[in-house]
mmCIF file with all atom_site columns, C-alpha atoms in Angstrom:
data_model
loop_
_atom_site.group_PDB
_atom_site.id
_atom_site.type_symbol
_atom_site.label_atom_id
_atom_site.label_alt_id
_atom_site.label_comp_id
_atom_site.label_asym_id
_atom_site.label_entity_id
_atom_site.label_seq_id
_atom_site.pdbx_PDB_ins_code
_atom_site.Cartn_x
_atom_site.Cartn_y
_atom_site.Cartn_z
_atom_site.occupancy
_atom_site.B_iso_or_equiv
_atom_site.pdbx_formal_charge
_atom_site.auth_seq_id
_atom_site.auth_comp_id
_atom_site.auth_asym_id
_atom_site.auth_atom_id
_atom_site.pdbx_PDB_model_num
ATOM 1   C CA . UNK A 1 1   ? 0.000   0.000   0.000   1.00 96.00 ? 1   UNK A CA 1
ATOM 2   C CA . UNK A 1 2   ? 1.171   3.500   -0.225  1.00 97.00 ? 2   UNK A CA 1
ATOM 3   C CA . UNK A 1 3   ? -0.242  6.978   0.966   1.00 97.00 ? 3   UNK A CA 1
ATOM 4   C CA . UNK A 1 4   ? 0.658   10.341  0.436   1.00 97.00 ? 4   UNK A CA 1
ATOM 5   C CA . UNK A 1 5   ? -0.700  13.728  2.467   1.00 96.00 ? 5   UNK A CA 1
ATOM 6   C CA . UNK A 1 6   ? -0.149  16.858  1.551   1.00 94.00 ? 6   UNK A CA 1
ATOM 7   C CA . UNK A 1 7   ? -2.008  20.100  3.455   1.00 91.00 ? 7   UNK A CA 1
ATOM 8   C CA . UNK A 1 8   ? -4.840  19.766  0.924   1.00 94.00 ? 8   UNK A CA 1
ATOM 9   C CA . UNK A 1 9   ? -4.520  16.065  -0.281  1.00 95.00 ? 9   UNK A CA 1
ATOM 10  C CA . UNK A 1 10  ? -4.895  12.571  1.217   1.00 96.00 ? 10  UNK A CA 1
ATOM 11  C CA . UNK A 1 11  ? -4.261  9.822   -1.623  1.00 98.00 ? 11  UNK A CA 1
ATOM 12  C CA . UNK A 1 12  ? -4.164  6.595   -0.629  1.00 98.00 ? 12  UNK A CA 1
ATOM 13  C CA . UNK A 1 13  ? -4.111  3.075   -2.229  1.00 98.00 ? 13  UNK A CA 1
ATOM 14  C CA . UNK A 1 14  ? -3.605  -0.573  -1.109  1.00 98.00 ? 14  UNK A CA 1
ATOM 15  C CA . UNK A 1 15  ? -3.582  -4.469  -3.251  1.00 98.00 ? 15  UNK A CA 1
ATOM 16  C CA . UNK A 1 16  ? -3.556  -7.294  -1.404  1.00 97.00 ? 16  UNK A CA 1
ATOM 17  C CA . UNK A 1 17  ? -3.820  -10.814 -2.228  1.00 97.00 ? 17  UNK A CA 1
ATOM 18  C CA . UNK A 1 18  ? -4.397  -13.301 0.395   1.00 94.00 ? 18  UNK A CA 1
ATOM 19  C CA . UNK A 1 19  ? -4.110  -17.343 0.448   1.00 93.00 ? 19  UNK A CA 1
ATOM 20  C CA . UNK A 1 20  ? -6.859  -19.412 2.676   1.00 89.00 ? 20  UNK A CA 1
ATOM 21  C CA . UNK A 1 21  ? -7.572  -22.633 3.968   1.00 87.00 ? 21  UNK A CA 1
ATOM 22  C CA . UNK A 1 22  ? -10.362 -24.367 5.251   1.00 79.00 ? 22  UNK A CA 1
ATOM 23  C CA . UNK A 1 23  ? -12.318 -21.398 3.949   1.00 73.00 ? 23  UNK A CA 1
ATOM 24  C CA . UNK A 1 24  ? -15.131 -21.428 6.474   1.00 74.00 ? 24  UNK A CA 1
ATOM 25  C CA . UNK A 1 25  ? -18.988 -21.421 4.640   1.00 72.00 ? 25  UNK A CA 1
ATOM 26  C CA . UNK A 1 26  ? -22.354 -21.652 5.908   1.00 70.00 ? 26  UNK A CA 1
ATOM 27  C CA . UNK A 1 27  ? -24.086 -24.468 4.621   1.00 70.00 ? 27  UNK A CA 1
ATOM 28  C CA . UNK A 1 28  ? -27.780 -25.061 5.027   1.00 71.00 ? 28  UNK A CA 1
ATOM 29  C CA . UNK A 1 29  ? -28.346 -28.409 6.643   1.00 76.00 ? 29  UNK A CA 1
ATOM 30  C CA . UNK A 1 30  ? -32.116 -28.361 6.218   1.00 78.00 ? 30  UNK A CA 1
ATOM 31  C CA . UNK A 1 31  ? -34.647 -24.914 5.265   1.00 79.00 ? 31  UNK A CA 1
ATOM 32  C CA . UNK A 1 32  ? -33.674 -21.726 8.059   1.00 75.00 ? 32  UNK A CA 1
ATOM 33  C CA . UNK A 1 33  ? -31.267 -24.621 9.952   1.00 75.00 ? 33  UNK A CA 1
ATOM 34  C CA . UNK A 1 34  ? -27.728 -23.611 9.273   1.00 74.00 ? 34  UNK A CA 1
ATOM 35  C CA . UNK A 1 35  ? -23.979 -24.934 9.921   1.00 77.00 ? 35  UNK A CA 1
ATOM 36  C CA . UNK A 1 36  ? -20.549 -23.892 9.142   1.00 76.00 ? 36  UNK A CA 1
ATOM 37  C CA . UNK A 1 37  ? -17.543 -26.212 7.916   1.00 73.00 ? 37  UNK A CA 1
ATOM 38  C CA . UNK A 1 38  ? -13.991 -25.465 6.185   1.00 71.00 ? 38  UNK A CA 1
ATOM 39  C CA . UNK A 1 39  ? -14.769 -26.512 3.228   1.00 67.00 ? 39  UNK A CA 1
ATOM 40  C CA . UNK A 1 40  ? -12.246 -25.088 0.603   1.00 75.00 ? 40  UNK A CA 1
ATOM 41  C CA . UNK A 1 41  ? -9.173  -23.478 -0.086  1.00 84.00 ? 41  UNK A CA 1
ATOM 42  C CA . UNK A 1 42  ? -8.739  -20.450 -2.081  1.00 89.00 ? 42  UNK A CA 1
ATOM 43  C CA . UNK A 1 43  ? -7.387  -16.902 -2.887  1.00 94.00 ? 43  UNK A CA 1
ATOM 44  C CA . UNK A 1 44  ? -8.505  -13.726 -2.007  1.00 94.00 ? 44  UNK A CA 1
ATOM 45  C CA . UNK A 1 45  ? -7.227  -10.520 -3.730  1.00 97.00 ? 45  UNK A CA 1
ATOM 46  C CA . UNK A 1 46  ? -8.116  -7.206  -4.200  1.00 97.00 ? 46  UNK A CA 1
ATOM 47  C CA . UNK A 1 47  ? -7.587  -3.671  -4.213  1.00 98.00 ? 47  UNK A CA 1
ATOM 48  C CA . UNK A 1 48  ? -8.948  -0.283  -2.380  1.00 98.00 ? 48  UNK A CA 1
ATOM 49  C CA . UNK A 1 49  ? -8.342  3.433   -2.864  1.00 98.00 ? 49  UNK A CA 1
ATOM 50  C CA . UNK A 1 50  ? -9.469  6.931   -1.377  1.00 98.00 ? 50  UNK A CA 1
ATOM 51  C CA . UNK A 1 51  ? -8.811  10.277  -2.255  1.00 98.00 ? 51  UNK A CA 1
ATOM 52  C CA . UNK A 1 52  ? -9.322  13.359  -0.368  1.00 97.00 ? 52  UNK A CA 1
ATOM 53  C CA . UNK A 1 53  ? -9.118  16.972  -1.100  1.00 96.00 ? 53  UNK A CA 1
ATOM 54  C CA . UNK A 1 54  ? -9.564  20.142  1.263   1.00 93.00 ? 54  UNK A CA 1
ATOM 55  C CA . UNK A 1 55  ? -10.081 22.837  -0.928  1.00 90.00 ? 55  UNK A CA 1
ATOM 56  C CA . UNK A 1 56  ? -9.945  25.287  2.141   1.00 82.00 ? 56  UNK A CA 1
ATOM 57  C CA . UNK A 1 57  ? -9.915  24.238  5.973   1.00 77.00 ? 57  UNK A CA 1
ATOM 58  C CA . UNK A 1 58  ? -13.921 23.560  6.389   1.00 87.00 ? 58  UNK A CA 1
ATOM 59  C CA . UNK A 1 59  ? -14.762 21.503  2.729   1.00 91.00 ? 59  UNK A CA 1
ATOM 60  C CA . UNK A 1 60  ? -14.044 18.619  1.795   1.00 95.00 ? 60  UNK A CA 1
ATOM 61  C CA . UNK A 1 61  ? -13.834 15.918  -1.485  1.00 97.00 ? 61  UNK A CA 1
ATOM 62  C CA . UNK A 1 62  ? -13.710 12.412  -1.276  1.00 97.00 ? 62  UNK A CA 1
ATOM 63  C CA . UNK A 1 63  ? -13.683 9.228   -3.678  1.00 98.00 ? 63  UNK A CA 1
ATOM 64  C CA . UNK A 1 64  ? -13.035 5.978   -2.250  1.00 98.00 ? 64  UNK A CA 1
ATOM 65  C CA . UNK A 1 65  ? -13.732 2.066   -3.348  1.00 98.00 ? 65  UNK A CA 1
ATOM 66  C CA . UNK A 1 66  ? -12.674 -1.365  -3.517  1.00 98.00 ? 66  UNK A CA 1
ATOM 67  C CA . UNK A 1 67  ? -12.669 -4.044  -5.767  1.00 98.00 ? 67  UNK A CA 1
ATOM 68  C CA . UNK A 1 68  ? -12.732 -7.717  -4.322  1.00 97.00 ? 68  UNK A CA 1
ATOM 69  C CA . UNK A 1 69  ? -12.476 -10.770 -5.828  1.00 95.00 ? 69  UNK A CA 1
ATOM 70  C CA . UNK A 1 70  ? -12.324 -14.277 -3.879  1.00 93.00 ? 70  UNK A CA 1
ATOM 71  C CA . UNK A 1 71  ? -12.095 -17.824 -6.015  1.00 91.00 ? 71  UNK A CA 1
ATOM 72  C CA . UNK A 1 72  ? -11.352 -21.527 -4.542  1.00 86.00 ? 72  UNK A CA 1
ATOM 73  C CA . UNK A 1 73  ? -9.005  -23.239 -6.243  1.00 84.00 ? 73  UNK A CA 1
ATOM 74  C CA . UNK A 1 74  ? -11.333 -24.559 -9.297  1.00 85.00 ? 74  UNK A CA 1
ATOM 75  C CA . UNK A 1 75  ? -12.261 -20.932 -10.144 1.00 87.00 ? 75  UNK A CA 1
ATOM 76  C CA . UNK A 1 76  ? -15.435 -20.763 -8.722  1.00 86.00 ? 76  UNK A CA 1
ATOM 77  C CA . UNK A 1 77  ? -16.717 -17.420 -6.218  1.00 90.00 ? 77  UNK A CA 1
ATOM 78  C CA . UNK A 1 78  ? -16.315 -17.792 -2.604  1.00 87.00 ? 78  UNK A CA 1
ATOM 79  C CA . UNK A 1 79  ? -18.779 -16.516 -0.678  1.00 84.00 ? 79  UNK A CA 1
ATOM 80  C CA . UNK A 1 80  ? -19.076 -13.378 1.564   1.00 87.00 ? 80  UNK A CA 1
ATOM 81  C CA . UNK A 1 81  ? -16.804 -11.480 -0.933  1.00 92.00 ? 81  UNK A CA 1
ATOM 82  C CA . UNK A 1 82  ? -18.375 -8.142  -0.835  1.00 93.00 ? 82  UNK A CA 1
ATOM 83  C CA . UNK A 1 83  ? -19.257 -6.084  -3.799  1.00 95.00 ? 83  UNK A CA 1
ATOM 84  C CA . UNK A 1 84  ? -17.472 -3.605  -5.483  1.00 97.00 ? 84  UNK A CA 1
ATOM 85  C CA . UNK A 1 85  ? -17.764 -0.125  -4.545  1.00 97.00 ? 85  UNK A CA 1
ATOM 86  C CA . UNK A 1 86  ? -17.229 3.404   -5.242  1.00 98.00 ? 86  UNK A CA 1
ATOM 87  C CA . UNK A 1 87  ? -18.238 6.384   -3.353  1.00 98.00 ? 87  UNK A CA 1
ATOM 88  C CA . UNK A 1 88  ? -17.896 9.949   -3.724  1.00 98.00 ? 88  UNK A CA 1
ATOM 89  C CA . UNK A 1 89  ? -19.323 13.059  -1.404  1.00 98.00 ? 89  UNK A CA 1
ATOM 90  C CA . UNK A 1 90  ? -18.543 16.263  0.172   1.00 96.00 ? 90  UNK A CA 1
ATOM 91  C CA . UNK A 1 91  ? -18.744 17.593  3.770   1.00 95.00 ? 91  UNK A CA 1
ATOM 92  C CA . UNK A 1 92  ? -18.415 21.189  5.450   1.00 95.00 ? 92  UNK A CA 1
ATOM 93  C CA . UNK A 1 93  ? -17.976 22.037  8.808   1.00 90.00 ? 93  UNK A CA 1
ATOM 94  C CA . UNK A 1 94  ? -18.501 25.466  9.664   1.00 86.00 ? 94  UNK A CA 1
ATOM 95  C CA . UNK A 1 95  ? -18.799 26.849  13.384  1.00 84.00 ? 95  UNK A CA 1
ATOM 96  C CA . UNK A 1 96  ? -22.435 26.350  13.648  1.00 90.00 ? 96  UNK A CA 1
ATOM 97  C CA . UNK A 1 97  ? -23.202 23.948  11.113  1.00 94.00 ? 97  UNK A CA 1
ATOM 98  C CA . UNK A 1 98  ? -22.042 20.590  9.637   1.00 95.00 ? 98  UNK A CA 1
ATOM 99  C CA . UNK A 1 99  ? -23.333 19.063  5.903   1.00 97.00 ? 99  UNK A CA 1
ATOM 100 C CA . UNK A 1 100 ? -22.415 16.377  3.432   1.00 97.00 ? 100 UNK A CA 1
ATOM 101 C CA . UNK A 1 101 ? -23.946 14.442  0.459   1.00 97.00 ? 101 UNK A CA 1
ATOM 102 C CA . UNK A 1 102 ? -22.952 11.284  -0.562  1.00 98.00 ? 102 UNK A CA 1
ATOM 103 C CA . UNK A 1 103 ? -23.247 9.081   -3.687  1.00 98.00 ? 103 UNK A CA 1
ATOM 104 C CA . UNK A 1 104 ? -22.593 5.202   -3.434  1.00 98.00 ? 104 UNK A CA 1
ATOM 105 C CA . UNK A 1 105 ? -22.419 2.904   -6.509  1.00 98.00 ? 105 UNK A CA 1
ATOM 106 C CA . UNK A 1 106 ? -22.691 -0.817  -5.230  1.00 97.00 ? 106 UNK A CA 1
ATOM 107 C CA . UNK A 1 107 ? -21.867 -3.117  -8.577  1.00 96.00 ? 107 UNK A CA 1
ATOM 108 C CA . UNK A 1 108 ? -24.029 -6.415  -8.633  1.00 95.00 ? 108 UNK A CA 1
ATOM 109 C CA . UNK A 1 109 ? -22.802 -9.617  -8.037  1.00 95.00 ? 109 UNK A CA 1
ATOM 110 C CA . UNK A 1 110 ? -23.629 -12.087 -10.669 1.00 93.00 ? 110 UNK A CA 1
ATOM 111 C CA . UNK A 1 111 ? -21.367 -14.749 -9.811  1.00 91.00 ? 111 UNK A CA 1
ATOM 112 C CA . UNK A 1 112 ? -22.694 -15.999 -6.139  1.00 90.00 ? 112 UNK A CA 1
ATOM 113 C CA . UNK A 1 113 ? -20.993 -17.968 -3.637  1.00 85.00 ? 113 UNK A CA 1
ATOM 114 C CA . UNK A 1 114 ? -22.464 -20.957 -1.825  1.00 80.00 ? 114 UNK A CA 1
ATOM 115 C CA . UNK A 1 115 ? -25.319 -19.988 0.126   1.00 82.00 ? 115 UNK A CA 1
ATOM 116 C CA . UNK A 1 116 ? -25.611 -16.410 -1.684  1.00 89.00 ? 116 UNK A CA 1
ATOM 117 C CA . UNK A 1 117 ? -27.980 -15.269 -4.663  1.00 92.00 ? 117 UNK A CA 1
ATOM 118 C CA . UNK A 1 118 ? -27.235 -13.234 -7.549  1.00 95.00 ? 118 UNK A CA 1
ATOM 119 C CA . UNK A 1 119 ? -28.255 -9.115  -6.411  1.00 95.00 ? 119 UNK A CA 1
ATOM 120 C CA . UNK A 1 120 ? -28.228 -6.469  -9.495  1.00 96.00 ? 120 UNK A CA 1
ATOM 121 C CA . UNK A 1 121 ? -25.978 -3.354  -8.820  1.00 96.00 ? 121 UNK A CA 1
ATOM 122 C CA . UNK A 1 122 ? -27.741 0.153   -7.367  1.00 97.00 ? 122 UNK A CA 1
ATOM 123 C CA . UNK A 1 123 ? -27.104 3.390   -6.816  1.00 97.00 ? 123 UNK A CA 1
ATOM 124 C CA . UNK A 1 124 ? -27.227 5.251   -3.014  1.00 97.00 ? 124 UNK A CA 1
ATOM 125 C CA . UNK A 1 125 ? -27.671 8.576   -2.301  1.00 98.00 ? 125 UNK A CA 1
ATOM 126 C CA . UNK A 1 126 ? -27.833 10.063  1.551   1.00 98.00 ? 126 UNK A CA 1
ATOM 127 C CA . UNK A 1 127 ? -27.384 13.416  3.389   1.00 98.00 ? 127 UNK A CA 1
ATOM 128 C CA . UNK A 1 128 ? -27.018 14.635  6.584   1.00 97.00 ? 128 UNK A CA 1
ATOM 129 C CA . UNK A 1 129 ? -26.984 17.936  8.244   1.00 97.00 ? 129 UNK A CA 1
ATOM 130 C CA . UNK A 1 130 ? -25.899 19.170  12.115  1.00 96.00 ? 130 UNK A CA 1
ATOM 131 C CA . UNK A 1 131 ? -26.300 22.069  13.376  1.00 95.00 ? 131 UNK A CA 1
ATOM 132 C CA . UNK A 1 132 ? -25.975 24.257  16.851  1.00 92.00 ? 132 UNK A CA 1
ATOM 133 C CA . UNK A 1 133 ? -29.280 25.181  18.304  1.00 90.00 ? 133 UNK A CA 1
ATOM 134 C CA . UNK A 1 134 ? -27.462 26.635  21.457  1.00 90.00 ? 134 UNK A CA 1
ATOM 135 C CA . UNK A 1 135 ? -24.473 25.778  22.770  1.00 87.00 ? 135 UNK A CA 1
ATOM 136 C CA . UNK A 1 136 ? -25.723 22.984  24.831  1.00 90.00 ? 136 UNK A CA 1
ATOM 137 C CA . UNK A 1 137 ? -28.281 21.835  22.055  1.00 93.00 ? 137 UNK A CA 1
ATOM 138 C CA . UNK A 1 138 ? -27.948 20.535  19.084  1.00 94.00 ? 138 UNK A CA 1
ATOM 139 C CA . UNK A 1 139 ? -29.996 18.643  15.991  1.00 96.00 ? 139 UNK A CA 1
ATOM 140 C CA . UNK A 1 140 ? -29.578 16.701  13.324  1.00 97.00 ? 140 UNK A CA 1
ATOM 141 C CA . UNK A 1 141 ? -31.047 16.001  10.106  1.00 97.00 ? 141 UNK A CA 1
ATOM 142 C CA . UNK A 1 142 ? -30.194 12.727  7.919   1.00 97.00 ? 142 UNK A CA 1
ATOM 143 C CA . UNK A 1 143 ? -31.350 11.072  5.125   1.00 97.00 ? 143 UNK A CA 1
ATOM 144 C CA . UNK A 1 144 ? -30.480 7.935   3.222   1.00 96.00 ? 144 UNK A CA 1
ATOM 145 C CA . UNK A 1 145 ? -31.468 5.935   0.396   1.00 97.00 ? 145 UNK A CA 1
ATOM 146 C CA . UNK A 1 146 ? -33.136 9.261   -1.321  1.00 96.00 ? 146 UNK A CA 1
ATOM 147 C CA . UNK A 1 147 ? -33.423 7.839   -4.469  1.00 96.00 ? 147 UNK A CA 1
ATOM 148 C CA . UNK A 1 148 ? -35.576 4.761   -2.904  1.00 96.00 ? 148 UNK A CA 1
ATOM 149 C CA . UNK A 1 149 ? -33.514 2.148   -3.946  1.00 95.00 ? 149 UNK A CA 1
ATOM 150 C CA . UNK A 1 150 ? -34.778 -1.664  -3.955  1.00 95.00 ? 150 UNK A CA 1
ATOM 151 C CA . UNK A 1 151 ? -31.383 -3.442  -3.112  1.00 95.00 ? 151 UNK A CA 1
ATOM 152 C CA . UNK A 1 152 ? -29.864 -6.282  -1.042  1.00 94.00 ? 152 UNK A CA 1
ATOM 153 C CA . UNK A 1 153 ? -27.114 -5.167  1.661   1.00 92.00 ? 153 UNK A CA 1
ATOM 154 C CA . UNK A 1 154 ? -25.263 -8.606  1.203   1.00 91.00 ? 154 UNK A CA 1
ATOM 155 C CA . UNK A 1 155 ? -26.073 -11.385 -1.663  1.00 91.00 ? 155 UNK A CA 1
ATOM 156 C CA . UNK A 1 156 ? -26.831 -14.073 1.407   1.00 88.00 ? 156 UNK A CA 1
ATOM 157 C CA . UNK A 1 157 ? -29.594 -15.804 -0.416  1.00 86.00 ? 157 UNK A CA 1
ATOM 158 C CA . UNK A 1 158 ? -31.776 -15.157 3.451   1.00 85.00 ? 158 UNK A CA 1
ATOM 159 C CA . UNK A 1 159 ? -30.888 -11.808 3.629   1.00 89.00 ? 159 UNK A CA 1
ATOM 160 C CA . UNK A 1 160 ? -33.879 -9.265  3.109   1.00 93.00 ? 160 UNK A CA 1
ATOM 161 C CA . UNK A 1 161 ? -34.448 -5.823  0.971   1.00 94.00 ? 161 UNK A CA 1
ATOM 162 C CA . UNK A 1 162 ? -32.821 -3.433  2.842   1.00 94.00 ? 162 UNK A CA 1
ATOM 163 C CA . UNK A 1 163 ? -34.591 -0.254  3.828   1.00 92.00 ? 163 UNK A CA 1
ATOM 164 C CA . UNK A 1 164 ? -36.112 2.193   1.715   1.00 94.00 ? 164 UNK A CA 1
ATOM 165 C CA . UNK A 1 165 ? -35.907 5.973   2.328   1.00 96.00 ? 165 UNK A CA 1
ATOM 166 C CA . UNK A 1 166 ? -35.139 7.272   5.147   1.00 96.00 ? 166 UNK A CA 1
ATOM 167 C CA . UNK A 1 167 ? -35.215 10.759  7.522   1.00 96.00 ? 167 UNK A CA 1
ATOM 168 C CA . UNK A 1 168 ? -33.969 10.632  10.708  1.00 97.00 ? 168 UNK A CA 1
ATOM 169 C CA . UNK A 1 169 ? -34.065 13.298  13.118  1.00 96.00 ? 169 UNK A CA 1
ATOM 170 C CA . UNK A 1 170 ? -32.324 13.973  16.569  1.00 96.00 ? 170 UNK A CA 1
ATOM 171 C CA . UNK A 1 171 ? -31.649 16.744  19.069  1.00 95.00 ? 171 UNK A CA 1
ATOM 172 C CA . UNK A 1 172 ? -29.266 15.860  22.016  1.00 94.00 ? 172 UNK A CA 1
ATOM 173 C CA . UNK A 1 173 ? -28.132 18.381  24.334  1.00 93.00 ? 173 UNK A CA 1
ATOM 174 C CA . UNK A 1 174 ? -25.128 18.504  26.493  1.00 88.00 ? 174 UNK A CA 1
ATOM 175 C CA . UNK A 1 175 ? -24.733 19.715  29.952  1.00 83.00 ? 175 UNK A CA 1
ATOM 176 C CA . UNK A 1 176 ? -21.760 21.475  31.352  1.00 74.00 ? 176 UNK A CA 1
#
């Protein structure tokens, strides 16, 4: 891996490959009863990177992602790899306020592991704001999954839809 920082710019970027054994799966002994075993051997490998820029003390840019891939030894997908990702956004903190947006592409995954099911790719959007009500109270505003995305947080074949949109808001206030 390698990084480099300036004043203004984090860049940052790591491969790895890793050899297993006695990879351990879940296997489904009968329906919703579950076990785990080592069942194969294999190679993991992969590689992740982030960027981030500070145009001036408060803002900042950032794109980050990875890109997995994990095979046994007769090519075929392990399971519990995650999906690729890539994710870009901004956030500003000012004295009385904090903001960011946040775009997330999550690629599909059409070569499942044991045990997992074949989920298309999607695209997440989310927001959040904070802000000083007094100087012992404080809200917040956030939002994810604007765009009201139908997706699948992991390709586990039991594993529901995730959430649709949501707002969340909070105040919490501080004593001295």
């Amino acid at each position: 891996g390698a990084r480099w920082i300036t004043s203004k710019l984090l860049l940052s970027g790591f491969v790895f490959r890793n050899r297993i054994r006695n990879y351990i799966e879940r296997i489904e002994i009968e329906p919703d009863l579950f076990s785990f075993v080592n069942l194969t051997d294999g190679v993991i490998r992969g590689v992740e990177w982030e960027g981030v820029y500070h145009p001036r003390n408060s803002y900042q840019f950032f794109l980050r992602g990875h890109h997995v891939q994990g095979t046994d030894h007769g090519g075929r997908a392990l399971s519990d790899i995650p999906v690729d990702r890539i994710e870009w956004g901004f956030r500003n903190e000012a004295e009385r306020i904090q903001y960011g947006f946040e775009w997330e592409y999550r690629h599909g995954k059409n070569r499942p592991g044991s045990g997992e099911k074949p989920i298309p790719s999607t695209h997440l959007v989310s927001a959040f704001m904070r802000f000083l009500i007094t100087p012992a109270l404080r809200g917040s505003i956030s939002a994810t999954n604007l765009l009201n995305r139908k997706y699948y947080s992991s390709a586990d074949e039991k594993t529901p839809l995730a959430p649709g949109a949501g707002l969340a808001l909070g105040v919490s206030w501080m004593a001295d």
